[in-house]
XYZ file of C-alpha atoms in Angstrom:
208
model
C -125.838 -81.273 4.322
C -126.503 -81.967 0.596
C -124.894 -85.088 -0.809
C -122.909 -83.187 -3.401
C -121.493 -80.881 -0.697
C -120.495 -83.898 1.444
C -118.653 -85.494 -1.487
C -116.852 -82.178 -2.245
C -115.763 -81.839 1.407
C -114.560 -85.457 1.445
C -112.624 -84.999 -1.833
C -110.828 -81.968 -0.502
C -109.987 -83.787 2.747
C -108.723 -86.788 0.812
C -106.533 -84.619 -1.390
C -104.982 -82.946 1.643
C -104.215 -86.386 3.196
C -102.607 -87.545 -0.087
C -100.430 -84.377 -0.160
C -99.477 -84.866 3.529
C -98.569 -88.520 2.954
C -96.364 -87.557 0.006
C -94.538 -84.891 1.972
C -93.997 -87.124 5.035
C -92.994 -90.135 2.948
C -90.424 -88.135 1.001
C -89.145 -86.515 4.190
C -88.694 -89.889 5.892
C -87.077 -91.373 2.791
C -84.531 -88.526 2.862
C -83.940 -88.895 6.595
C -83.444 -92.688 6.617
C -80.113 -92.683 4.762
C -78.783 -90.262 7.332
C -79.880 -92.509 10.163
C -78.291 -95.538 8.464
C -75.001 -93.681 8.012
C -74.830 -92.458 11.582
C -72.143 -94.308 13.568
C -73.325 -96.576 16.265
C -76.903 -96.888 14.934
C -78.343 -100.334 14.488
C -81.634 -101.727 13.201
C -83.899 -104.720 12.822
C -86.123 -106.358 10.216
C -89.664 -106.804 11.336
C -92.857 -108.507 10.160
C -96.407 -108.158 11.387
C -99.643 -110.012 10.772
C -102.984 -108.345 11.589
C -106.662 -109.216 11.646
C -109.530 -106.806 12.066
C -112.601 -105.139 10.672
C -113.016 -102.536 7.877
C -115.482 -99.673 7.462
C -116.299 -98.460 3.964
C -118.977 -95.787 3.473
C -119.350 -95.878 7.300
C -120.548 -99.482 7.024
C -118.772 -102.524 8.448
C -118.962 -106.132 7.345
C -118.696 -109.492 9.040
C -115.740 -110.721 6.973
C -112.476 -110.333 8.806
C -109.760 -108.134 7.256
C -106.311 -109.837 7.186
C -103.107 -107.988 6.412
C -99.386 -108.589 6.509
C -96.440 -106.235 6.319
C -92.628 -106.381 6.585
C -89.869 -103.849 6.741
C -86.829 -102.488 8.469
C -86.298 -99.962 11.297
C -83.203 -97.943 12.075
C -82.507 -96.808 15.621
C -82.156 -93.012 15.627
C -81.966 -92.470 19.396
C -82.701 -94.347 22.661
C -86.271 -95.635 22.391
C -86.919 -94.117 18.950
C -86.597 -95.909 15.550
C -87.594 -94.870 12.011
C -88.734 -97.526 9.584
C -90.094 -98.339 6.136
C -92.541 -101.103 5.367
C -94.309 -102.849 2.501
C -97.614 -104.589 3.093
C -100.786 -106.113 1.685
C -104.272 -105.819 3.066
C -107.419 -107.667 2.006
C -110.408 -105.460 2.798
C -112.641 -108.324 1.661
C -116.304 -107.680 0.795
C -118.475 -104.875 2.070
C -122.037 -103.907 1.235
C -123.816 -100.589 1.788
C -127.139 -102.481 2.064
C -130.264 -102.499 -0.127
C -130.587 -99.555 -2.561
C -132.261 -96.526 -1.088
C -132.239 -92.762 -1.378
C -129.702 -92.542 1.472
C -127.087 -94.864 0.026
C -127.957 -94.618 -3.659
C -124.664 -92.960 -4.401
C -122.573 -95.615 -2.747
C -121.122 -98.822 -4.096
C -123.694 -101.452 -3.255
C -121.132 -104.244 -3.103
C -117.343 -103.834 -2.793
C -114.552 -106.368 -2.766
C -111.167 -104.619 -2.346
C -107.519 -105.187 -1.529
C -104.430 -102.980 -1.543
C -100.639 -102.969 -1.617
C -99.209 -100.386 0.793
C -95.764 -98.799 1.140
C -94.976 -96.333 3.920
C -92.889 -95.045 6.769
C -93.230 -95.196 10.498
C -91.709 -93.856 13.714
C -91.615 -96.226 16.667
C -91.451 -94.837 20.219
C -90.717 -97.237 23.025
C -91.374 -96.600 26.743
C -90.243 -99.669 28.579
C -92.191 -102.523 27.046
C -94.874 -100.286 25.612
C -94.672 -98.648 22.158
C -96.506 -96.107 20.100
C -96.097 -96.003 16.327
C -97.599 -93.379 13.970
C -97.316 -94.231 10.282
C -98.015 -92.747 6.889
C -97.765 -93.907 3.300
C -99.336 -94.645 -0.051
C -101.532 -97.535 -1.177
C -102.638 -99.029 -4.530
C -106.253 -100.092 -4.190
C -107.950 -102.692 -6.382
C -111.729 -102.847 -6.122
C -114.536 -104.687 -7.858
C -118.238 -104.545 -7.213
C -121.504 -102.986 -8.287
C -122.622 -99.414 -8.014
C -125.901 -97.435 -8.214
C -125.477 -93.879 -9.460
C -128.857 -92.715 -8.294
C -132.121 -93.932 -6.803
C -133.675 -94.606 -10.217
C -130.584 -95.786 -12.103
C -129.708 -99.430 -12.755
C -126.898 -101.113 -10.924
C -123.662 -101.344 -12.908
C -120.548 -103.450 -12.300
C -117.100 -101.903 -11.992
C -113.491 -102.975 -11.684
C -110.906 -100.341 -10.950
C -107.691 -99.243 -9.273
C -106.829 -96.177 -7.253
C -103.672 -94.775 -5.701
C -104.372 -93.091 -2.386
C -102.823 -92.315 0.967
C -103.095 -93.767 4.414
C -102.513 -92.536 7.959
C -102.366 -94.864 10.899
C -101.281 -95.385 14.466
C -100.446 -98.487 16.495
C -99.892 -99.071 20.189
C -98.773 -102.222 21.904
C -96.688 -104.244 24.290
C -93.480 -106.226 23.790
C -94.145 -109.690 25.189
C -90.495 -110.498 24.652
C -87.692 -108.371 23.182
C -88.642 -109.641 19.728
C -92.405 -110.328 19.906
C -95.140 -107.722 20.416
C -98.917 -107.559 20.390
C -100.624 -104.327 19.325
C -103.827 -102.525 18.428
C -104.002 -100.569 15.204
C -106.130 -98.001 13.446
C -105.631 -97.016 9.783
C -107.458 -94.477 7.656
C -107.218 -94.752 3.870
C -108.341 -92.405 1.127
C -109.937 -94.091 -1.865
C -112.044 -93.597 -4.932
C -114.496 -96.413 -5.653
C -116.731 -96.387 -8.747
C -115.867 -92.726 -9.295
C -116.817 -91.631 -5.740
C -114.262 -90.388 -3.210
C -114.626 -92.219 0.087
C -112.588 -93.470 3.052
C -111.651 -96.948 4.224
C -110.995 -97.316 7.928
C -109.581 -100.435 9.494
C -109.227 -101.417 13.150
C -107.099 -104.485 13.879
C -105.037 -106.443 16.383
C -101.563 -107.512 15.303
C -98.630 -109.730 16.227
C -95.179 -108.389 15.404
C -91.937 -110.234 15.112
C -88.547 -108.479 15.149
C -85.360 -110.186 13.997
């Protein structure tokens, strides 16, 4: 597939994910007050720390990706809770390798981090849980970029508001402490190119 066609397809997919995240975020934001007002419902604050690896331009890097988030969940039925969360993730540094025809359109070196805000639904089955999530992120990225195989490398420093979709699954060690595995897909634009940032991590969650 030609490179320009791949970029067009990725841009369209990213736009659809952004629209989906906006719709789901607004929907959850409207539903949460109803859950809070319902008699007999209760909730908990929670915080989670994660560590993992990030893939940018389908490349991974050796630097670990730390993140932290905190929020509140409201019980909406037995074993089901809706929540909102605010977090920060350090994607650290990633390189697409030495310049070549195959990666000439990619950022050669990227150092990125993001602030994230989103909503989640937590399903508990005994001590196991499954948690899909969706939201928006504000990405900050610096690095260098090559716009073509014969073009010089240029530095960049930019920000981008994108969406993310994720899912987590884990086990409650105690009623208030859980360990989980997470996967998160983020849309992004780095040095003018639409791309994706995928993170796989293990996390430790505290509920109080």
